[in-house]
XYZ file of C-alpha atoms in Angstrom:
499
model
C -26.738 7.406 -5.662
C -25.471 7.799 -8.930
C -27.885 9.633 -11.301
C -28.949 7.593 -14.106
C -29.957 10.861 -17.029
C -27.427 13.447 -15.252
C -24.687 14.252 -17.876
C -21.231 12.654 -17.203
C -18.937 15.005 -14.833
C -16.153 13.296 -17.127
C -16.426 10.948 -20.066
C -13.557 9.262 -21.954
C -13.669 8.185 -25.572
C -11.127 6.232 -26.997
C -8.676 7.540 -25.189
C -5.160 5.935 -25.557
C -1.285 7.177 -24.447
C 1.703 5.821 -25.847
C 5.041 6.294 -24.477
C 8.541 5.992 -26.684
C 7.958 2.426 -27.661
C 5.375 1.694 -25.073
C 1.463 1.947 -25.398
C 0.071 2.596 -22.082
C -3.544 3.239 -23.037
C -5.517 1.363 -25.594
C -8.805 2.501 -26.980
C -10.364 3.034 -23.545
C -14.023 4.463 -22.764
C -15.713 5.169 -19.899
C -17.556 7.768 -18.051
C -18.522 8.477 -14.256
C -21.600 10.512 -13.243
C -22.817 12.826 -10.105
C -23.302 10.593 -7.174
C -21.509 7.454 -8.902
C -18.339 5.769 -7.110
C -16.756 3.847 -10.003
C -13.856 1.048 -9.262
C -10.588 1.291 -11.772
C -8.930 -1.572 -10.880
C -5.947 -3.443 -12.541
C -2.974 -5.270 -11.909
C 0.166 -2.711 -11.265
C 1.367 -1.490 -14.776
C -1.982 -1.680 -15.762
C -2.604 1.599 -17.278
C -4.581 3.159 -14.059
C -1.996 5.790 -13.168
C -1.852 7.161 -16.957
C -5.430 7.464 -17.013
C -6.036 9.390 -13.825
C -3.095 11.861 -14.697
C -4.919 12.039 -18.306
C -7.757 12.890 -16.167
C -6.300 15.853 -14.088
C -4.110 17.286 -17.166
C -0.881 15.695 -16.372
C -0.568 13.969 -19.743
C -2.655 14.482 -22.863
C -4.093 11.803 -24.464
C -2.288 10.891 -27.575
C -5.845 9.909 -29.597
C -8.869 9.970 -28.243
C -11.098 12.543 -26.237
C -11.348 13.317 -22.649
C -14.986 14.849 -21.752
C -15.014 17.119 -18.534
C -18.849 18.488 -17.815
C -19.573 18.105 -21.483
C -16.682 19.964 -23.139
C -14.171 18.305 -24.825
C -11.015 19.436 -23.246
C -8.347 17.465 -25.298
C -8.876 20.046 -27.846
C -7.602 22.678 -25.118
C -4.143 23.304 -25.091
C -3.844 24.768 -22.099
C -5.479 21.625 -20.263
C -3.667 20.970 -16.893
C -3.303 20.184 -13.354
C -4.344 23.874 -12.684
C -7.376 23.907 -14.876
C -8.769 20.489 -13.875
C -8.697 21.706 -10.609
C -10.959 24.680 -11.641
C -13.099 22.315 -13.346
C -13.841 20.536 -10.051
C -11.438 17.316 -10.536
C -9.379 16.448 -7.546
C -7.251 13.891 -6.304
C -6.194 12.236 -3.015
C -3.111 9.885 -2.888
C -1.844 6.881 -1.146
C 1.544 8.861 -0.678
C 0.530 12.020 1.647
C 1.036 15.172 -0.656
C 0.844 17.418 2.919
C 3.782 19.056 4.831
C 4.571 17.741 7.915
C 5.490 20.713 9.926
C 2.385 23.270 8.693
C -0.632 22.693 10.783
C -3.959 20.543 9.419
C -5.639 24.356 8.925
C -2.470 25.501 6.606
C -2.282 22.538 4.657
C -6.330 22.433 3.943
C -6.260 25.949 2.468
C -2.418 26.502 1.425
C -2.676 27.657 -2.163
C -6.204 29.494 -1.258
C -5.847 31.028 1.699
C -8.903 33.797 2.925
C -7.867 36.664 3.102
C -9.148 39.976 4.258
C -7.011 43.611 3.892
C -4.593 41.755 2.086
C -3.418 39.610 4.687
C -4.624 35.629 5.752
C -7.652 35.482 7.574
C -7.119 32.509 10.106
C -11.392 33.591 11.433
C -12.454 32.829 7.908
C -10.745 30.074 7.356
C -11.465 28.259 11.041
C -15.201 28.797 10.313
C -14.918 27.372 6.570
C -12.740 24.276 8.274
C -15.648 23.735 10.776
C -18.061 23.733 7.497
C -16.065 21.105 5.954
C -15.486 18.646 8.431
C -19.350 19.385 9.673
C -19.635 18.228 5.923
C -17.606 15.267 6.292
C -18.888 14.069 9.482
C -15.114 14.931 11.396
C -14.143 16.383 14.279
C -9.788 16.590 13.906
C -7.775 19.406 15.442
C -6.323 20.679 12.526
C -4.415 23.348 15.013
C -1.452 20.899 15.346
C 1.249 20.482 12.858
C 0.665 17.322 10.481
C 3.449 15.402 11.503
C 1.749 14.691 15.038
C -1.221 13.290 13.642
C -2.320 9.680 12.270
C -2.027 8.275 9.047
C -5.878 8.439 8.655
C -6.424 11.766 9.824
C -3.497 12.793 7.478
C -5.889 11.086 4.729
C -9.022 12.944 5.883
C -7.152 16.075 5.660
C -6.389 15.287 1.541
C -10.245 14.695 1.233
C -11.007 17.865 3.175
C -8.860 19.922 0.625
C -10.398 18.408 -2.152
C -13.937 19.469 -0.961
C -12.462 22.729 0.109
C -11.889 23.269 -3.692
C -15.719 22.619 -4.250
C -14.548 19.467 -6.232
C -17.189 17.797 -8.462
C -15.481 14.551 -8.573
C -12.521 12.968 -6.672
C -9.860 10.382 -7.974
C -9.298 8.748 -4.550
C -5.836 6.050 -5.279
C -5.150 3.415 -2.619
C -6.592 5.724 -0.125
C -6.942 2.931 2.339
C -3.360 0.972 1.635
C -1.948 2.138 5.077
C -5.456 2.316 6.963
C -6.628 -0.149 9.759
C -9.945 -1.793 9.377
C -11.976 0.910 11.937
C -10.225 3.620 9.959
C -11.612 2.231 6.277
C -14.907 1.799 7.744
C -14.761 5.997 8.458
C -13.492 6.315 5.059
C -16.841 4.485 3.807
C -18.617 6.686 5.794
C -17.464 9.811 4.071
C -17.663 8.647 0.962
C -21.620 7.806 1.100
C -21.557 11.154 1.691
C -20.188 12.320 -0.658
C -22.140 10.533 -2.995
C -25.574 11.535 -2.064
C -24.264 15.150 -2.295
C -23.731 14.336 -6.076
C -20.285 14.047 -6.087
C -18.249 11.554 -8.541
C -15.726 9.659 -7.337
C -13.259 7.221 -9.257
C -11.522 4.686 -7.057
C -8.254 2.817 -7.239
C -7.824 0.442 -4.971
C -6.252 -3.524 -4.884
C -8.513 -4.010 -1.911
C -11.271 -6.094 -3.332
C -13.360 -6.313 -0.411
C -13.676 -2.242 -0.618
C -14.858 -2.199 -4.126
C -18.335 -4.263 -2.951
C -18.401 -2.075 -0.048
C -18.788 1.570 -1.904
C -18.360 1.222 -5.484
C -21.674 1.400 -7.716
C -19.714 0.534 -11.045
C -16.490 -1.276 -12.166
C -13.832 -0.893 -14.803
C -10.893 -3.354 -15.712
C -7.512 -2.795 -17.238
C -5.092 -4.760 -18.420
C -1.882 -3.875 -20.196
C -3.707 -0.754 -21.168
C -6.676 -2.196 -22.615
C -10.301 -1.855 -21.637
C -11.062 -5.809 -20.723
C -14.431 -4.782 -19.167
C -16.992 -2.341 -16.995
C -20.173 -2.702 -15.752
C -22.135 -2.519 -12.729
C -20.755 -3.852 -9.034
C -24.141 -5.580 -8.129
C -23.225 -7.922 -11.071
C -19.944 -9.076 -10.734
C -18.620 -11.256 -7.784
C -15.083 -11.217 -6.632
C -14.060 -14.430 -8.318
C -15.306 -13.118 -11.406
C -13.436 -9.596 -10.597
C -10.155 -11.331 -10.107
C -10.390 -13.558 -13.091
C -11.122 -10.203 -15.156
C -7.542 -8.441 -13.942
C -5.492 -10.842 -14.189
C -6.795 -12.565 -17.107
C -6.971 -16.365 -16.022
C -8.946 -18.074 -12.988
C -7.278 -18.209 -9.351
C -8.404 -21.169 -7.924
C -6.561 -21.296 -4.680
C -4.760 -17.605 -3.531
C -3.448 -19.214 -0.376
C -0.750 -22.408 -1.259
C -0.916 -24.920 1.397
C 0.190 -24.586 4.164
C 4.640 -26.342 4.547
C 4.257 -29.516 6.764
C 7.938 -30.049 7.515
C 8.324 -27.865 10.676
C 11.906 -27.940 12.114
C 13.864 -27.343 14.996
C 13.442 -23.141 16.441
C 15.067 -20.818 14.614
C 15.021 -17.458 16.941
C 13.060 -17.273 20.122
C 12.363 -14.361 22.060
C 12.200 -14.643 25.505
C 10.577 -11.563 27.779
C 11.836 -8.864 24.860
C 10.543 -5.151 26.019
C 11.189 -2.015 24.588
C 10.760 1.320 26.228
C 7.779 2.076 25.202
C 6.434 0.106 22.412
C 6.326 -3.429 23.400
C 6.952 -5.742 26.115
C 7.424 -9.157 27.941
C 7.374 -10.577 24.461
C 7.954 -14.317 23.913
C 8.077 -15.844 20.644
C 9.175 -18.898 18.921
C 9.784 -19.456 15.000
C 11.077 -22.736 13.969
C 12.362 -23.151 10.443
C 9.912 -24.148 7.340
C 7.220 -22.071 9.818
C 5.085 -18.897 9.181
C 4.222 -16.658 12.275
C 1.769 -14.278 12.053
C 1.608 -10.721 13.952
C -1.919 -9.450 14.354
C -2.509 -6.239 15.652
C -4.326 -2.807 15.545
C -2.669 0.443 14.611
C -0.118 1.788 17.294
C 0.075 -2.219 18.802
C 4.206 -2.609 18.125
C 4.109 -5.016 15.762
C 6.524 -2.680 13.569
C 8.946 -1.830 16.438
C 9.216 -5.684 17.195
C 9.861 -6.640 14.078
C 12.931 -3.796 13.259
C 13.970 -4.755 17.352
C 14.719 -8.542 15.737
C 16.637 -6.655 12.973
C 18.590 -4.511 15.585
C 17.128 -1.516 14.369
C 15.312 -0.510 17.789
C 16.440 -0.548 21.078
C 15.546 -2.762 23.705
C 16.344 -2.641 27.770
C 15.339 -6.253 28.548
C 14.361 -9.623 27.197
C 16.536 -12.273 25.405
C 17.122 -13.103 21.900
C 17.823 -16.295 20.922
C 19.331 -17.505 17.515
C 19.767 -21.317 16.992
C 19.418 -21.834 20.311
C 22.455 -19.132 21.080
C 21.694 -16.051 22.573
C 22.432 -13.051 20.421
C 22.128 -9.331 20.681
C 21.689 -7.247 17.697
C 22.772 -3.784 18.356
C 22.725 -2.921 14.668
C 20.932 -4.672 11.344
C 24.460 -5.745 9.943
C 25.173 -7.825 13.008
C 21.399 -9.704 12.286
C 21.910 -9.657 8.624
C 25.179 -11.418 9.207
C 23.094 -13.931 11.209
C 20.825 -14.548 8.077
C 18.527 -12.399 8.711
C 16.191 -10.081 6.351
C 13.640 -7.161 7.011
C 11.025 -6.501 3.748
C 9.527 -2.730 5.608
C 6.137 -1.253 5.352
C 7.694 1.667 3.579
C 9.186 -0.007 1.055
C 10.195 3.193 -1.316
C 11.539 5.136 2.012
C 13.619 2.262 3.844
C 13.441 -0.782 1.608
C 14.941 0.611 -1.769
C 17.333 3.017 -3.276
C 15.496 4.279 -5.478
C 17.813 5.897 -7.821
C 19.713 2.884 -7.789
C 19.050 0.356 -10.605
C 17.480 -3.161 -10.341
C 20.896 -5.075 -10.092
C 22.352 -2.850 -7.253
C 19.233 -3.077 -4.879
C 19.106 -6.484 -5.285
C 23.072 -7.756 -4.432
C 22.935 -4.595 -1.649
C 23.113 -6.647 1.139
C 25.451 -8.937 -0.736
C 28.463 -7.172 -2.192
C 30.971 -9.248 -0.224
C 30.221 -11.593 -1.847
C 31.212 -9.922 -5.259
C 34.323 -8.205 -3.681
C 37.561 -10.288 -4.374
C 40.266 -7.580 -4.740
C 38.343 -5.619 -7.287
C 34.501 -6.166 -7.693
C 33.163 -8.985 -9.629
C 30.454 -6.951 -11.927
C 29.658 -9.620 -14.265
C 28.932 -12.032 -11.666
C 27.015 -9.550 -9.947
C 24.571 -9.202 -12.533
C 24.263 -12.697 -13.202
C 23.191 -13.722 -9.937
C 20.675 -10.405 -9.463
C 19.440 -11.819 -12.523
C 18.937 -14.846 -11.891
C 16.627 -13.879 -8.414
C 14.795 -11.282 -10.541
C 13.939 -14.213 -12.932
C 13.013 -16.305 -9.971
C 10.907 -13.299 -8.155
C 9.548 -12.896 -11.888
C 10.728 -9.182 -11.807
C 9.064 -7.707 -14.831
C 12.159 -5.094 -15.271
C 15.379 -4.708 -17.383
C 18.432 -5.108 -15.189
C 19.840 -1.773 -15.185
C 15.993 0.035 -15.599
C 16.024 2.880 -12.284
C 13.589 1.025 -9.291
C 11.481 4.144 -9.472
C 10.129 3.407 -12.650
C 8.331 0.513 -11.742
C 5.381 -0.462 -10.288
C 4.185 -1.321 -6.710
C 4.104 -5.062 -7.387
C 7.886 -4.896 -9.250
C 9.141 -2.489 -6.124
C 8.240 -4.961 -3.480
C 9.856 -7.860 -5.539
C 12.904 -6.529 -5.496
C 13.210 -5.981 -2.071
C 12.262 -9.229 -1.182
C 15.265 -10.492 -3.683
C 17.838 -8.701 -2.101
C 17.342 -11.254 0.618
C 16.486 -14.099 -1.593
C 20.083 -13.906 -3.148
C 21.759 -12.955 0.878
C 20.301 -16.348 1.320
C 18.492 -15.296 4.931
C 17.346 -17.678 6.950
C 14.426 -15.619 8.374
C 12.435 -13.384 6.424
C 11.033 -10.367 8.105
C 7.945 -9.195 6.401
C 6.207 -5.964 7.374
C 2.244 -5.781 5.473
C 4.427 -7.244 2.183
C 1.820 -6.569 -0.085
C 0.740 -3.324 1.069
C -0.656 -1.515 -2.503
C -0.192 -4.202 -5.059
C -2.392 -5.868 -7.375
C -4.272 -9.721 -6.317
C -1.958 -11.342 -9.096
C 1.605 -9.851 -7.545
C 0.010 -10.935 -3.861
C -0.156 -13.981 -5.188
C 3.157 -14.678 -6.300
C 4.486 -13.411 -2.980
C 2.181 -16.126 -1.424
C 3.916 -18.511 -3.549
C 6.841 -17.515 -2.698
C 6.289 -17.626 1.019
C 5.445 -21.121 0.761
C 8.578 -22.464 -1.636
C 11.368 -20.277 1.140
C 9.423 -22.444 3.955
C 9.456 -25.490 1.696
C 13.303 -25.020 1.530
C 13.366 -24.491 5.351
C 13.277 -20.921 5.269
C 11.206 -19.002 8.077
C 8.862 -16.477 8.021
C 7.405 -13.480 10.384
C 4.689 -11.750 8.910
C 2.794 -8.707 9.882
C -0.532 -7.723 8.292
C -3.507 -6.017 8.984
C -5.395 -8.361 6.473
C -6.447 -11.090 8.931
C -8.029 -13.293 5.817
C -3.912 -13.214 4.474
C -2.830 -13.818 8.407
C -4.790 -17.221 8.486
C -4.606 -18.362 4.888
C -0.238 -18.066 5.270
C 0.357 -18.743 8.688
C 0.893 -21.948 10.968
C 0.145 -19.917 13.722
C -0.727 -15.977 15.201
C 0.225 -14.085 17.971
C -2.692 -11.446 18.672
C -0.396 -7.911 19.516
C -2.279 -5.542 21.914
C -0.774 -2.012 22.851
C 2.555 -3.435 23.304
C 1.970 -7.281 24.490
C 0.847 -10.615 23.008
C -3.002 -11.593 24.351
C -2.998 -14.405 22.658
C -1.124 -17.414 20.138
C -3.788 -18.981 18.214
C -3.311 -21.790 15.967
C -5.413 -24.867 14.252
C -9.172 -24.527 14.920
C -8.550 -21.858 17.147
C -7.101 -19.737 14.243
C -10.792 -18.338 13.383
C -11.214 -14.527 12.228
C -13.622 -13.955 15.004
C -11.360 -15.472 17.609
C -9.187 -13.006 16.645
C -10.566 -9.990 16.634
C -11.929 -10.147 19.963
C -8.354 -10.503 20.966
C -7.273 -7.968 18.655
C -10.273 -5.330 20.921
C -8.485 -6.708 23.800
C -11.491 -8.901 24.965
């Protein structure tokens, strides 16, 4: 429970950041005390990012004054990363900030090792690891290198080395973005603890479901600008969504494409060697199939196994009623067929590459006639950016933009290849409600136009608001294919349990 006289652990006044001809930050206050969880949420570009690295000493404000335990530390000079952390601010990212190969005990302390005679003292630090996750309500074996463990145990680890730097508050950003629904509900867990131990914690999340779960307070951004904060218990989500992005959403789902066609692909009896098996599957054009499924199910493998990027040793694929086998993604790309990844900054983009050339990437034949056509190669990426509403010049680097812009992109590169089936794995993993929603859209016009769609995502409320139907994945095989009045969220996640 937040404490209602306690002074602020860190206040902001005014603060605002510009950027060579760009003001990220506008006049923005707010402040977040012991035992408080306090919501920053936004569309992407919003201004979050700037704030929270104003808040650890990555930038300095450019008016303003930033507030840590009373003293105003803007006047410092020598206010940074480093000295935030001594001041008890910590953060945890979405993007792991761990090395693989060092063991969960060597990442929690690296930096701040014990030591004893001058050398590490792996005693000391066992028993202060057994404190901490005593602390956090954990039992991981952090003996094992980091690469071998799951995504939310790699997360638990970040919040461990925050506490193990005695942290008075903690930024936690899209902590949950890769996270199944058992593995958020731990998350909760931990951070109700943390919270009745006094601790302040500032969360960034797109999630809106999460911010009535553990939040206590909100605050709003848009284009850089304070639009509004107050407390959770007084806001509903309607209200929240209206707030970011500034107008009302009256329908988030479109409805959904009547004209079904003839099948597209079909998969008949498809088994890897280890991740899936005897799948069958059917997609018929101006159709959207979902893939539910828990953590570990194969709903990933399957999906890059249809792109001939994982191998399988029996089963049929069928494409148009031909039967194809896709020993590499150029052969299925060739067939008119795209893959949008979960990892869409690792396998999706190139992210040195510019807007233009990530979009026509799959495309450059079609700019090749004896020397390459640039002009008309920019035109057309263009035009699809201006379609997928791309809020990015044409030659600005990919890695400058936000989540929302990233995912865009990738889903344009197979807009202008013209694919027939669209391949989407959790597409709006980490964006804002107002990007998801354009994606939506855009999910309904490609079916409208005959396009067809596979979708995995561990939201089940965007499973049944997209798709005509959903096959229920459960280590490695479908349980179930539910669709009209059986397509119910608690139909499917007793499937999901394997009930």
């Amino acid at each position: 429970m937040k404490q209602a006289t306690a002074q602020p652990i860190i206040e902001l006044r005014d603060v605002s950041k510009s950027f060579p001809g760009v003001r990220a930050l506008d006049h923005v206050s707010f402040s977040l005390k012991p035992g408080e969880c306090r919501a920053l949420v936004g569309e992407n570009g919003a201004g979050k990012s700037t704030l929270a690295k104003i808040i650890i000493g990555h930038y300095t404000p450019s008016e303003g004054a930033l507030y840590v335990n009373g003293t105003n530390v803007s006047e410092r000079s020598g206010y940074n990363v480093r000295s935030s952390q001594g001041m008890g601010i910590a953060v945890v990212h979405q993007e792991l900030q761990l090395i693989p190969e060092l063991s969960g005990l060597e990442n929690l302390f690296i930096g701040s090792y014990e030591k004893k005679f001058g050398f590490i003292d792996k005693k000391a630090m066992n028993r202060r690891a057994d404190e901490i996750q005593a602390f956090l309500g954990t039992q991981l074996d952090l003996s094992v290198p980091v690469k071998e463990l799951r995504m939310a145990e790699k997360q638990i680890i970040q919040l461990a080395k925050a506490v193990s730097m005695q942290a008075k508050m903690i930024i936690m950003d899209e902590l949950t973005a890769v996270l199944q629904e058992k593995e958020i509900e731990n998350i909760y867990r931990i951070i109700r603890v943390l919270k009745e131990r006094g601790m302040g914690i500032i969360y960034i999340s797109h999630r809106l479901d999460e911010i009535f779960e553990v939040c206590d307070t909100y605050t709003v951004l848009c284009d850089g600008r304070l639009i509004h904060s107050g407390e959770v218990a007084d806001v509903n989500k309607d209200r929240l969504i209206e707030m970011i992005i500034g107008r009302e959403m009256t329908q988030i789902f479109p409805p959904l494409n009547e004209k079904i066609g003839n099948p597209v692909l079909e998969l008949k009896g498809l088994t890897s060697e280890k991740s899936f098996r005897n799948i069958d599957l059917t997609v018929h054009s101006g159709e959207v199939v979902g893939i539910a499924g828990l953590v570990g199910a194969g709903k990933t493998e399957l999906l890059n196994a249809i792109f001939g990027n994982y191998k399988t040793v029996a089963g049929e694929i069928h494409w148009k009623g031909q039967k194809v086998k896709f020993k590499q993604p150029s052969a299925a790309i060739r067939k008119g067929i795209g893959l949008v990844p979960d990892e869409r900054k690792q396998l999706g983009l190139v992210m040195n590459f510019n807007v233009v050339h990530n979009i026509t990437l799959p495309s450059l034949k079609n700019f090749k006639k004896g020397t390459m056509q640039h002009k008309k190669e920019r035109e057309d990426a263009n035009r699809v950016a201006q379609l997928m509403r791309v809020k990015a010049t044409p030659q600005q680097s990919v890695v400058k933009l936000s989540g929302g812009n990233q995912q865009k992109i990738v889903i344009s590169k197979w807009v202008l290849a013209d694919s027939e089936l669209f391949l989407f794995d959790e597409p709006t993993r980490g964006i804002d409600v107002g990007a998801k929603a354009e994606i939506y859209k855009l999910i309904n016009d490609l079916t409208a136009k005959g396009k067809c769609v596979i979708i995995v995502s561990p939201e089940l409320e965007e499973l049944l608001g997209l798709c005509h139907k959903i096959y229920v994945m459960f280590e490695g095989e479908f349980h179930a294919c539910v669709s009209g009045e059986q397509k119910t969220q608690s139909n499917i996640i007793s499937k999901l349990l394997g009930v």
